[in-house]
Amino acid sequence: MTRHHTLESLSGNTVLITGAAMGMGRLYAHLAARDHAAAIILWDLQADRLQEVADELRALGSRTVHTEVVDVSDLDAIETAAVSVRANVGTPDILINNAGIVRGAYFWEHDQRRDVAGTMAINALAPMHVTREFLPEMIAGGRESRIVNIASAAGLLSNPRMSVYASSKWAVVGWSDSLRLELEQAGHRHIAVTTFCPSYITTGMFEGARGPLLTPLLDPETVTERVWAAMRQGAPLLMMPWSVKLSTALRGVLPVRAWDVLADRVFGVYRSMEHFTGRATAKPSTDTAPPATAASR
């Protein structure tokens, strides 16, 4: 297994964060400023909040803060924003693919375009498109670089009322770790890929969700610190909390029906989304549509 050098300082690095206007994206931006990143690039749809974060970073002493209002569900928008980044800042050394949305409902209650296509576009395709846009230059540059993909414990374990969200995160897990192996196999060992699989985090995105047995709701400040440390170390995979590893191991060795009983009646995994409300950003268009949460963690 390839071991990457720990990034002791970000003083010469350019960091790009998607979903940077609130929640964990904002916290990652503050961590970049704390580590004296040479340039911080912030992408989000919410222009006002994006500007607020940029102002906060400048107040902390960050000299180069570049903002782009980007709909990461739209490949054309990603390509246009990437052109601006190259022209105004340069190729990022660190990508934090943080933007995401969740719909909490049974599959048949999802709207085809807004919920199914929208979730897959933002959660699964956007990290691929953003990374593909900059990766060839990251490879050619030869600089120690990092890619962090925010997946989920839902990308490892099935869960009722999360079918589309889970599928999007399963896609992220498979793509992200395969990308890690591809870069190593091709000899591009200066680029490390970290896949992050957390349980529920108290950012508001999963408002109403209940943590399963042995799986407390996670504090976003603690989470982002752990992710940041894993990124700097070039760690391939981070799961939080420890019970995510336990659940994944049990799911792998137990018969399906035995795991179903354990997950439902003992751990409470299968009931964790029963009271989900989410962080509403818009009124649902139908009475049966699941709540929509903002496109940043």
PDB file of N, CA, C and O in Angstrom, residues 21-90:
ATOM      1  N   ALA A  21     -20.704  27.171   1.298  1.00  0.00           N
ATOM      2  CA  ALA A  21     -21.380  28.335   1.871  1.00  0.00           C
ATOM      3  C   ALA A  21     -21.929  28.108   3.269  1.00  0.00           C
ATOM      4  O   ALA A  21     -22.288  29.074   3.948  1.00  0.00           O
ATOM      5  N   MET A  22     -21.983  26.850   3.713  1.00  0.00           N
ATOM      6  CA  MET A  22     -22.578  26.586   5.021  1.00  0.00           C
ATOM      7  C   MET A  22     -22.134  25.215   5.505  1.00  0.00           C
ATOM      8  O   MET A  22     -21.455  24.469   4.792  1.00  0.00           O
ATOM      9  N   GLY A  23     -22.521  24.886   6.729  1.00  0.00           N
ATOM     10  CA  GLY A  23     -22.261  23.557   7.260  1.00  0.00           C
ATOM     11  C   GLY A  23     -20.795  23.185   7.254  1.00  0.00           C
ATOM     12  O   GLY A  23     -19.915  23.989   7.562  1.00  0.00           O
ATOM     13  N   MET A  24     -20.537  21.955   6.890  1.00  0.00           N
ATOM     14  CA  MET A  24     -19.172  21.456   6.904  1.00  0.00           C
ATOM     15  C   MET A  24     -18.298  22.114   5.848  1.00  0.00           C
ATOM     16  O   MET A  24     -17.099  22.261   6.043  1.00  0.00           O
ATOM     17  N   GLY A  25     -18.891  22.526   4.729  1.00  0.00           N
ATOM     18  CA  GLY A  25     -18.108  23.220   3.718  1.00  0.00           C
ATOM     19  C   GLY A  25     -17.480  24.483   4.267  1.00  0.00           C
ATOM     20  O   GLY A  25     -16.308  24.786   4.009  1.00  0.00           O
ATOM     21  N   ARG A  26     -18.251  25.219   5.036  1.00  0.00           N
ATOM     22  CA  ARG A  26     -17.727  26.430   5.681  1.00  0.00           C
ATOM     23  C   ARG A  26     -16.616  26.077   6.656  1.00  0.00           C
ATOM     24  O   ARG A  26     -15.589  26.777   6.738  1.00  0.00           O
ATOM     25  N   LEU A  27     -16.795  24.998   7.408  1.00  0.00           N
ATOM     26  CA  LEU A  27     -15.767  24.583   8.371  1.00  0.00           C
ATOM     27  C   LEU A  27     -14.479  24.167   7.664  1.00  0.00           C
ATOM     28  O   LEU A  27     -13.380  24.480   8.134  1.00  0.00           O
ATOM     29  N   TYR A  28     -14.599  23.463   6.555  1.00  0.00           N
ATOM     30  CA  TYR A  28     -13.399  23.108   5.781  1.00  0.00           C
ATOM     31  C   TYR A  28     -12.681  24.368   5.296  1.00  0.00           C
ATOM     32  O   TYR A  28     -11.443  24.431   5.293  1.00  0.00           O
ATOM     33  N   ALA A  29     -13.451  25.361   4.882  1.00  0.00           N
ATOM     34  CA  ALA A  29     -12.843  26.613   4.426  1.00  0.00           C
ATOM     35  C   ALA A  29     -12.058  27.278   5.550  1.00  0.00           C
ATOM     36  O   ALA A  29     -10.941  27.789   5.350  1.00  0.00           O
ATOM     37  N   HIS A  30     -12.615  27.259   6.753  1.00  0.00           N
ATOM     38  CA  HIS A  30     -11.918  27.839   7.903  1.00  0.00           C
ATOM     39  C   HIS A  30     -10.652  27.050   8.241  1.00  0.00           C
ATOM     40  O   HIS A  30      -9.634  27.640   8.628  1.00  0.00           O
ATOM     41  N   LEU A  31     -10.703  25.727   8.072  1.00  0.00           N
ATOM     42  CA  LEU A  31      -9.509  24.922   8.316  1.00  0.00           C
ATOM     43  C   LEU A  31      -8.419  25.243   7.291  1.00  0.00           C
ATOM     44  O   LEU A  31      -7.232  25.281   7.628  1.00  0.00           O
ATOM     45  N   ALA A  32      -8.810  25.481   6.055  1.00  0.00           N
ATOM     46  CA  ALA A  32      -7.836  25.867   5.034  1.00  0.00           C
ATOM     47  C   ALA A  32      -7.185  27.192   5.389  1.00  0.00           C
ATOM     48  O   ALA A  32      -5.969  27.374   5.220  1.00  0.00           O
ATOM     49  N   ALA A  33      -8.000  28.128   5.888  1.00  0.00           N
ATOM     50  CA  ALA A  33      -7.453  29.418   6.307  1.00  0.00           C
ATOM     51  C   ALA A  33      -6.527  29.254   7.504  1.00  0.00           C
ATOM     52  O   ALA A  33      -5.454  29.867   7.568  1.00  0.00           O
ATOM     53  N   ARG A  34      -6.926  28.424   8.460  1.00  0.00           N
ATOM     54  CA  ARG A  34      -6.098  28.188   9.643  1.00  0.00           C
ATOM     55  C   ARG A  34      -4.741  27.604   9.276  1.00  0.00           C
ATOM     56  O   ARG A  34      -3.716  27.936   9.891  1.00  0.00           O
ATOM     57  N   ASP A  35      -4.732  26.751   8.215  1.00  0.00           N
ATOM     58  CA  ASP A  35      -3.485  26.117   7.779  1.00  0.00           C
ATOM     59  C   ASP A  35      -2.740  26.941   6.740  1.00  0.00           C
ATOM     60  O   ASP A  35      -1.825  26.449   6.084  1.00  0.00           O
ATOM     61  N   HIS A  36      -3.166  28.187   6.571  1.00  0.00           N
ATOM     62  CA  HIS A  36      -2.464  29.158   5.723  1.00  0.00           C
ATOM     63  C   HIS A  36      -2.375  28.716   4.265  1.00  0.00           C
ATOM     64  O   HIS A  36      -1.323  28.875   3.612  1.00  0.00           O
ATOM     65  N   ALA A  37      -3.470  28.172   3.748  1.00  0.00           N
ATOM     66  CA  ALA A  37      -3.511  27.828   2.326  1.00  0.00           C
ATOM     67  C   ALA A  37      -3.227  29.072   1.493  1.00  0.00           C
ATOM     68  O   ALA A  37      -3.683  30.174   1.809  1.00  0.00           O
ATOM     69  N   ALA A  38      -2.474  28.886   0.422  1.00  0.00           N
ATOM     70  CA  ALA A  38      -2.107  30.022  -0.424  1.00  0.00           C
ATOM     71  C   ALA A  38      -3.326  30.641  -1.097  1.00  0.00           C
ATOM     72  O   ALA A  38      -3.399  31.856  -1.284  1.00  0.00           O
ATOM     73  N   ALA A  39      -4.283  29.796  -1.488  1.00  0.00           N
ATOM     74  CA  ALA A  39      -5.517  30.267  -2.117  1.00  0.00           C
ATOM     75  C   ALA A  39      -6.643  29.323  -1.744  1.00  0.00           C
ATOM     76  O   ALA A  39      -6.446  28.108  -1.653  1.00  0.00           O
ATOM     77  N   ILE A  40      -7.828  29.888  -1.526  1.00  0.00           N
ATOM     78  CA  ILE A  40      -9.000  29.100  -1.168  1.00  0.00           C
ATOM     79  C   ILE A  40     -10.112  29.424  -2.159  1.00  0.00           C
ATOM     80  O   ILE A  40     -10.491  30.589  -2.317  1.00  0.00           O
ATOM     81  N   ILE A  41     -10.606  28.393  -2.826  1.00  0.00           N
ATOM     82  CA  ILE A  41     -11.647  28.553  -3.841  1.00  0.00           C
ATOM     83  C   ILE A  41     -12.937  27.978  -3.279  1.00  0.00           C
ATOM     84  O   ILE A  41     -12.981  26.816  -2.860  1.00  0.00           O
ATOM     85  N   LEU A  42     -13.992  28.774  -3.289  1.00  0.00           N
ATOM     86  CA  LEU A  42     -15.263  28.391  -2.692  1.00  0.00           C
ATOM     87  C   LEU A  42     -16.334  28.303  -3.774  1.00  0.00           C
ATOM     88  O   LEU A  42     -16.579  29.277  -4.485  1.00  0.00           O
ATOM     89  N   TRP A  43     -16.975  27.134  -3.873  1.00  0.00           N
ATOM     90  CA  TRP A  43     -18.073  26.942  -4.822  1.00  0.00           C
ATOM     91  C   TRP A  43     -19.358  26.649  -4.071  1.00  0.00           C
ATOM     92  O   TRP A  43     -19.381  25.829  -3.152  1.00  0.00           O
ATOM     93  N   ASP A  44     -20.440  27.300  -4.487  1.00  0.00           N
ATOM     94  CA  ASP A  44     -21.757  27.024  -3.919  1.00  0.00           C
ATOM     95  C   ASP A  44     -22.794  27.749  -4.766  1.00  0.00           C
ATOM     96  O   ASP A  44     -22.465  28.629  -5.571  1.00  0.00           O
ATOM     97  N   LEU A  45     -24.051  27.386  -4.562  1.00  0.00           N
ATOM     98  CA  LEU A  45     -25.156  28.058  -5.251  1.00  0.00           C
ATOM     99  C   LEU A  45     -25.623  29.305  -4.530  1.00  0.00           C
ATOM    100  O   LEU A  45     -26.246  30.176  -5.125  1.00  0.00           O
ATOM    101  N   GLN A  46     -25.354  29.401  -3.226  1.00  0.00           N
ATOM    102  CA  GLN A  46     -25.893  30.483  -2.406  1.00  0.00           C
ATOM    103  C   GLN A  46     -24.914  31.656  -2.367  1.00  0.00           C
ATOM    104  O   GLN A  46     -23.989  31.685  -1.562  1.00  0.00           O
ATOM    105  N   ALA A  47     -25.151  32.618  -3.228  1.00  0.00           N
ATOM    106  CA  ALA A  47     -24.202  33.711  -3.424  1.00  0.00           C
ATOM    107  C   ALA A  47     -23.979  34.528  -2.150  1.00  0.00           C
ATOM    108  O   ALA A  47     -22.835  34.862  -1.812  1.00  0.00           O
ATOM    109  N   ASP A  48     -25.050  34.866  -1.438  1.00  0.00           N
ATOM    110  CA  ASP A  48     -24.910  35.703  -0.240  1.00  0.00           C
ATOM    111  C   ASP A  48     -24.092  35.004   0.840  1.00  0.00           C
ATOM    112  O   ASP A  48     -23.174  35.595   1.427  1.00  0.00           O
ATOM    113  N   ARG A  49     -24.421  33.756   1.102  1.00  0.00           N
ATOM    114  CA  ARG A  49     -23.689  33.014   2.130  1.00  0.00           C
ATOM    115  C   ARG A  49     -22.257  32.739   1.698  1.00  0.00           C
ATOM    116  O   ARG A  49     -21.344  32.715   2.525  1.00  0.00           O
ATOM    117  N   LEU A  50     -22.076  32.540   0.420  1.00  0.00           N
ATOM    118  CA  LEU A  50     -20.728  32.322  -0.100  1.00  0.00           C
ATOM    119  C   LEU A  50     -19.865  33.553   0.163  1.00  0.00           C
ATOM    120  O   LEU A  50     -18.706  33.441   0.577  1.00  0.00           O
ATOM    121  N   GLN A  51     -20.432  34.730  -0.052  1.00  0.00           N
ATOM    122  CA  GLN A  51     -19.699  35.966   0.198  1.00  0.00           C
ATOM    123  C   GLN A  51     -19.398  36.144   1.676  1.00  0.00           C
ATOM    124  O   GLN A  51     -18.325  36.641   2.049  1.00  0.00           O
ATOM    125  N   GLU A  52     -20.332  35.728   2.535  1.00  0.00           N
ATOM    126  CA  GLU A  52     -20.099  35.814   3.977  1.00  0.00           C
ATOM    127  C   GLU A  52     -18.895  34.966   4.388  1.00  0.00           C
ATOM    128  O   GLU A  52     -18.054  35.402   5.183  1.00  0.00           O
ATOM    129  N   VAL A  53     -18.814  33.751   3.846  1.00  0.00           N
ATOM    130  CA  VAL A  53     -17.679  32.881   4.172  1.00  0.00           C
ATOM    131  C   VAL A  53     -16.388  33.491   3.656  1.00  0.00           C
ATOM    132  O   VAL A  53     -15.357  33.488   4.344  1.00  0.00           O
ATOM    133  N   ALA A  54     -16.422  34.028   2.444  1.00  0.00           N
ATOM    134  CA  ALA A  54     -15.230  34.664   1.884  1.00  0.00           C
ATOM    135  C   ALA A  54     -14.768  35.822   2.760  1.00  0.00           C
ATOM    136  O   ALA A  54     -13.559  35.984   3.015  1.00  0.00           O
ATOM    137  N   ASP A  55     -15.709  36.617   3.246  1.00  0.00           N
ATOM    138  CA  ASP A  55     -15.361  37.738   4.132  1.00  0.00           C
ATOM    139  C   ASP A  55     -14.744  37.229   5.436  1.00  0.00           C
ATOM    140  O   ASP A  55     -13.802  37.831   5.965  1.00  0.00           O
ATOM    141  N   GLU A  56     -15.285  36.137   5.959  1.00  0.00           N
ATOM    142  CA  GLU A  56     -14.732  35.554   7.184  1.00  0.00           C
ATOM    143  C   GLU A  56     -13.284  35.126   6.980  1.00  0.00           C
ATOM    144  O   GLU A  56     -12.428  35.364   7.836  1.00  0.00           O
ATOM    145  N   LEU A  57     -13.018  34.505   5.839  1.00  0.00           N
ATOM    146  CA  LEU A  57     -11.659  34.027   5.568  1.00  0.00           C
ATOM    147  C   LEU A  57     -10.687  35.187   5.398  1.00  0.00           C
ATOM    148  O   LEU A  57      -9.546  35.125   5.874  1.00  0.00           O
ATOM    149  N   ARG A  58     -11.134  36.230   4.747  1.00  0.00           N
ATOM    150  CA  ARG A  58     -10.259  37.399   4.575  1.00  0.00           C
ATOM    151  C   ARG A  58      -9.975  38.058   5.921  1.00  0.00           C
ATOM    152  O   ARG A  58      -8.861  38.540   6.166  1.00  0.00           O
ATOM    153  N   ALA A  59     -10.974  38.048   6.806  1.00  0.00           N
ATOM    154  CA  ALA A  59     -10.768  38.601   8.139  1.00  0.00           C
ATOM    155  C   ALA A  59      -9.770  37.774   8.941  1.00  0.00           C
ATOM    156  O   ALA A  59      -9.101  38.284   9.844  1.00  0.00           O
ATOM    157  N   LEU A  60      -9.651  36.490   8.595  1.00  0.00           N
ATOM    158  CA  LEU A  60      -8.686  35.614   9.258  1.00  0.00           C
ATOM    159  C   LEU A  60      -7.286  35.728   8.658  1.00  0.00           C
ATOM    160  O   LEU A  60      -6.359  35.070   9.126  1.00  0.00           O
ATOM    161  N   GLY A  61      -7.164  36.523   7.591  1.00  0.00           N
ATOM    162  CA  GLY A  61      -5.854  36.744   7.006  1.00  0.00           C
ATOM    163  C   GLY A  61      -5.613  36.078   5.679  1.00  0.00           C
ATOM    164  O   GLY A  61      -4.513  36.196   5.118  1.00  0.00           O
ATOM    165  N   SER A  62      -6.613  35.374   5.137  1.00  0.00           N
ATOM    166  CA  SER A  62      -6.441  34.732   3.828  1.00  0.00           C
ATOM    167  C   SER A  62      -6.419  35.796   2.741  1.00  0.00           C
ATOM    168  O   SER A  62      -7.364  36.575   2.603  1.00  0.00           O
ATOM    169  N   ARG A  63      -5.364  35.804   1.959  1.00  0.00           N
ATOM    170  CA  ARG A  63      -5.201  36.859   0.957  1.00  0.00           C
ATOM    171  C   ARG A  63      -5.917  36.544  -0.352  1.00  0.00           C
ATOM    172  O   ARG A  63      -6.441  37.438  -1.008  1.00  0.00           O
ATOM    173  N   THR A  64      -5.912  35.275  -0.743  1.00  0.00           N
ATOM    174  CA  THR A  64      -6.527  34.900  -2.015  1.00  0.00           C
ATOM    175  C   THR A  64      -7.723  34.004  -1.750  1.00  0.00           C
ATOM    176  O   THR A  64      -7.581  32.816  -1.415  1.00  0.00           O
ATOM    177  N   VAL A  65      -8.919  34.579  -1.857  1.00  0.00           N
ATOM    178  CA  VAL A  65     -10.161  33.836  -1.711  1.00  0.00           C
ATOM    179  C   VAL A  65     -10.983  34.078  -2.976  1.00  0.00           C
ATOM    180  O   VAL A  65     -11.344  35.210  -3.286  1.00  0.00           O
ATOM    181  N   HIS A  66     -11.250  33.011  -3.696  1.00  0.00           N
ATOM    182  CA  HIS A  66     -11.951  33.114  -4.983  1.00  0.00           C
ATOM    183  C   HIS A  66     -13.291  32.408  -4.868  1.00  0.00           C
ATOM    184  O   HIS A  66     -13.345  31.239  -4.493  1.00  0.00           O
ATOM    185  N   THR A  67     -14.381  33.090  -5.158  1.00  0.00           N
ATOM    186  CA  THR A  67     -15.711  32.495  -5.059  1.00  0.00           C
ATOM    187  C   THR A  67     -16.335  32.330  -6.444  1.00  0.00           C
ATOM    188  O   THR A  67     -16.138  33.165  -7.329  1.00  0.00           O
ATOM    189  N   GLU A  68     -17.088  31.260  -6.594  1.00  0.00           N
ATOM    190  CA  GLU A  68     -17.842  31.008  -7.813  1.00  0.00           C
ATOM    191  C   GLU A  68     -19.219  30.476  -7.429  1.00  0.00           C
ATOM    192  O   GLU A  68     -19.326  29.529  -6.648  1.00  0.00           O
ATOM    193  N   VAL A  69     -20.263  31.110  -7.963  1.00  0.00           N
ATOM    194  CA  VAL A  69     -21.615  30.586  -7.792  1.00  0.00           C
ATOM    195  C   VAL A  69     -21.801  29.500  -8.843  1.00  0.00           C
ATOM    196  O   VAL A  69     -21.873  29.781 -10.039  1.00  0.00           O
ATOM    197  N   VAL A  70     -21.847  28.248  -8.373  1.00  0.00           N
ATOM    198  CA  VAL A  70     -21.829  27.107  -9.284  1.00  0.00           C
ATOM    199  C   VAL A  70     -22.927  26.119  -8.924  1.00  0.00           C
ATOM    200  O   VAL A  70     -23.061  25.730  -7.757  1.00  0.00           O
ATOM    201  N   ASP A  71     -23.690  25.706  -9.915  1.00  0.00           N
ATOM    202  CA  ASP A  71     -24.634  24.605  -9.759  1.00  0.00           C
ATOM    203  C   ASP A  71     -23.891  23.330 -10.147  1.00  0.00           C
ATOM    204  O   ASP A  71     -23.722  23.028 -11.329  1.00  0.00           O
ATOM    205  N   VAL A  72     -23.417  22.572  -9.153  1.00  0.00           N
ATOM    206  CA  VAL A  72     -22.574  21.416  -9.464  1.00  0.00           C
ATOM    207  C   VAL A  72     -23.360  20.258 -10.059  1.00  0.00           C
ATOM    208  O   VAL A  72     -22.769  19.252 -10.459  1.00  0.00           O
ATOM    209  N   SER A  73     -24.697  20.392 -10.134  1.00  0.00           N
ATOM    210  CA  SER A  73     -25.483  19.372 -10.828  1.00  0.00           C
ATOM    211  C   SER A  73     -25.422  19.545 -12.337  1.00  0.00           C
ATOM    212  O   SER A  73     -25.913  18.702 -13.092  1.00  0.00           O
ATOM    213  N   ASP A  74     -24.808  20.633 -12.787  1.00  0.00           N
ATOM    214  CA  ASP A  74     -24.755  20.998 -14.211  1.00  0.00           C
ATOM    215  C   ASP A  74     -23.302  20.946 -14.688  1.00  0.00           C
ATOM    216  O   ASP A  74     -22.477  21.752 -14.270  1.00  0.00           O
ATOM    217  N   LEU A  75     -22.997  20.005 -15.570  1.00  0.00           N
ATOM    218  CA  LEU A  75     -21.623  19.862 -16.066  1.00  0.00           C
ATOM    219  C   LEU A  75     -21.153  21.117 -16.779  1.00  0.00           C
ATOM    220  O   LEU A  75     -19.994  21.523 -16.633  1.00  0.00           O
ATOM    221  N   ASP A  76     -22.034  21.760 -17.537  1.00  0.00           N
ATOM    222  CA  ASP A  76     -21.639  22.996 -18.220  1.00  0.00           C
ATOM    223  C   ASP A  76     -21.212  24.060 -17.211  1.00  0.00           C
ATOM    224  O   ASP A  76     -20.226  24.786 -17.433  1.00  0.00           O
ATOM    225  N   ALA A  77     -21.935  24.148 -16.094  1.00  0.00           N
ATOM    226  CA  ALA A  77     -21.596  25.131 -15.061  1.00  0.00           C
ATOM    227  C   ALA A  77     -20.251  24.802 -14.422  1.00  0.00           C
ATOM    228  O   ALA A  77     -19.447  25.696 -14.128  1.00  0.00           O
ATOM    229  N   ILE A  78     -19.991  23.526 -14.203  1.00  0.00           N
ATOM    230  CA  ILE A  78     -18.705  23.109 -13.640  1.00  0.00           C
ATOM    231  C   ILE A  78     -17.573  23.465 -14.595  1.00  0.00           C
ATOM    232  O   ILE A  78     -16.539  24.012 -14.175  1.00  0.00           O
ATOM    233  N   GLU A  79     -17.752  23.195 -15.861  1.00  0.00           N
ATOM    234  CA  GLU A  79     -16.710  23.495 -16.841  1.00  0.00           C
ATOM    235  C   GLU A  79     -16.442  24.992 -16.923  1.00  0.00           C
ATOM    236  O   GLU A  79     -15.284  25.420 -17.000  1.00  0.00           O
ATOM    237  N   THR A  80     -17.506  25.795 -16.887  1.00  0.00           N
ATOM    238  CA  THR A  80     -17.344  27.250 -16.943  1.00  0.00           C
ATOM    239  C   THR A  80     -16.607  27.769 -15.714  1.00  0.00           C
ATOM    240  O   THR A  80     -15.697  28.604 -15.812  1.00  0.00           O
ATOM    241  N   ALA A  81     -16.986  27.269 -14.541  1.00  0.00           N
ATOM    242  CA  ALA A  81     -16.331  27.701 -13.302  1.00  0.00           C
ATOM    243  C   ALA A  81     -14.873  27.266 -13.278  1.00  0.00           C
ATOM    244  O   ALA A  81     -14.007  27.999 -12.774  1.00  0.00           O
ATOM    245  N   ALA A  82     -14.591  26.096 -13.825  1.00  0.00           N
ATOM    246  CA  ALA A  82     -13.212  25.603 -13.856  1.00  0.00           C
ATOM    247  C   ALA A  82     -12.328  26.489 -14.726  1.00  0.00           C
ATOM    248  O   ALA A  82     -11.157  26.731 -14.395  1.00  0.00           O
ATOM    249  N   VAL A  83     -12.876  26.984 -15.820  1.00  0.00           N
ATOM    250  CA  VAL A  83     -12.129  27.909 -16.671  1.00  0.00           C
ATOM    251  C   VAL A  83     -11.756  29.158 -15.884  1.00  0.00           C
ATOM    252  O   VAL A  83     -10.627  29.654 -15.950  1.00  0.00           O
ATOM    253  N   SER A  84     -12.713  29.666 -15.106  1.00  0.00           N
ATOM    254  CA  SER A  84     -12.465  30.849 -14.285  1.00  0.00           C
ATOM    255  C   SER A  84     -11.403  30.573 -13.223  1.00  0.00           C
ATOM    256  O   SER A  84     -10.531  31.421 -12.972  1.00  0.00           O
ATOM    257  N   VAL A  85     -11.463  29.400 -12.606  1.00  0.00           N
ATOM    258  CA  VAL A  85     -10.473  29.045 -11.590  1.00  0.00           C
ATOM    259  C   VAL A  85      -9.073  29.007 -12.195  1.00  0.00           C
ATOM    260  O   VAL A  85      -8.118  29.553 -11.631  1.00  0.00           O
ATOM    261  N   ARG A  86      -8.936  28.371 -13.332  1.00  0.00           N
ATOM    262  CA  ARG A  86      -7.611  28.287 -13.977  1.00  0.00           C
ATOM    263  C   ARG A  86      -7.085  29.679 -14.335  1.00  0.00           C
ATOM    264  O   ARG A  86      -5.900  29.962 -14.170  1.00  0.00           O
ATOM    265  N   ALA A  87      -7.973  30.524 -14.821  1.00  0.00           N
ATOM    266  CA  ALA A  87      -7.547  31.854 -15.257  1.00  0.00           C
ATOM    267  C   ALA A  87      -7.196  32.759 -14.082  1.00  0.00           C
ATOM    268  O   ALA A  87      -6.263  33.568 -14.170  1.00  0.00           O
ATOM    269  N   ASN A  88      -7.924  32.625 -12.978  1.00  0.00           N
ATOM    270  CA  ASN A  88      -7.759  33.565 -11.876  1.00  0.00           C
ATOM    271  C   ASN A  88      -6.908  33.057 -10.718  1.00  0.00           C
ATOM    272  O   ASN A  88      -6.328  33.865  -9.981  1.00  0.00           O
ATOM    273  N   VAL A  89      -6.834  31.744 -10.558  1.00  0.00           N
ATOM    274  CA  VAL A  89      -6.114  31.189  -9.413  1.00  0.00           C
ATOM    275  C   VAL A  89      -5.090  30.147  -9.838  1.00  0.00           C
ATOM    276  O   VAL A  89      -3.954  30.142  -9.377  1.00  0.00           O
ATOM    277  N   GLY A  90      -5.488  29.236 -10.701  1.00  0.00           N
ATOM    278  CA  GLY A  90      -4.613  28.137 -11.102  1.00  0.00           C
ATOM    279  C   GLY A  90      -5.219  26.803 -10.698  1.00  0.00           C
ATOM    280  O   GLY A  90      -6.311  26.737 -10.130  1.00  0.00           O
TER     281      GLY A  90
END
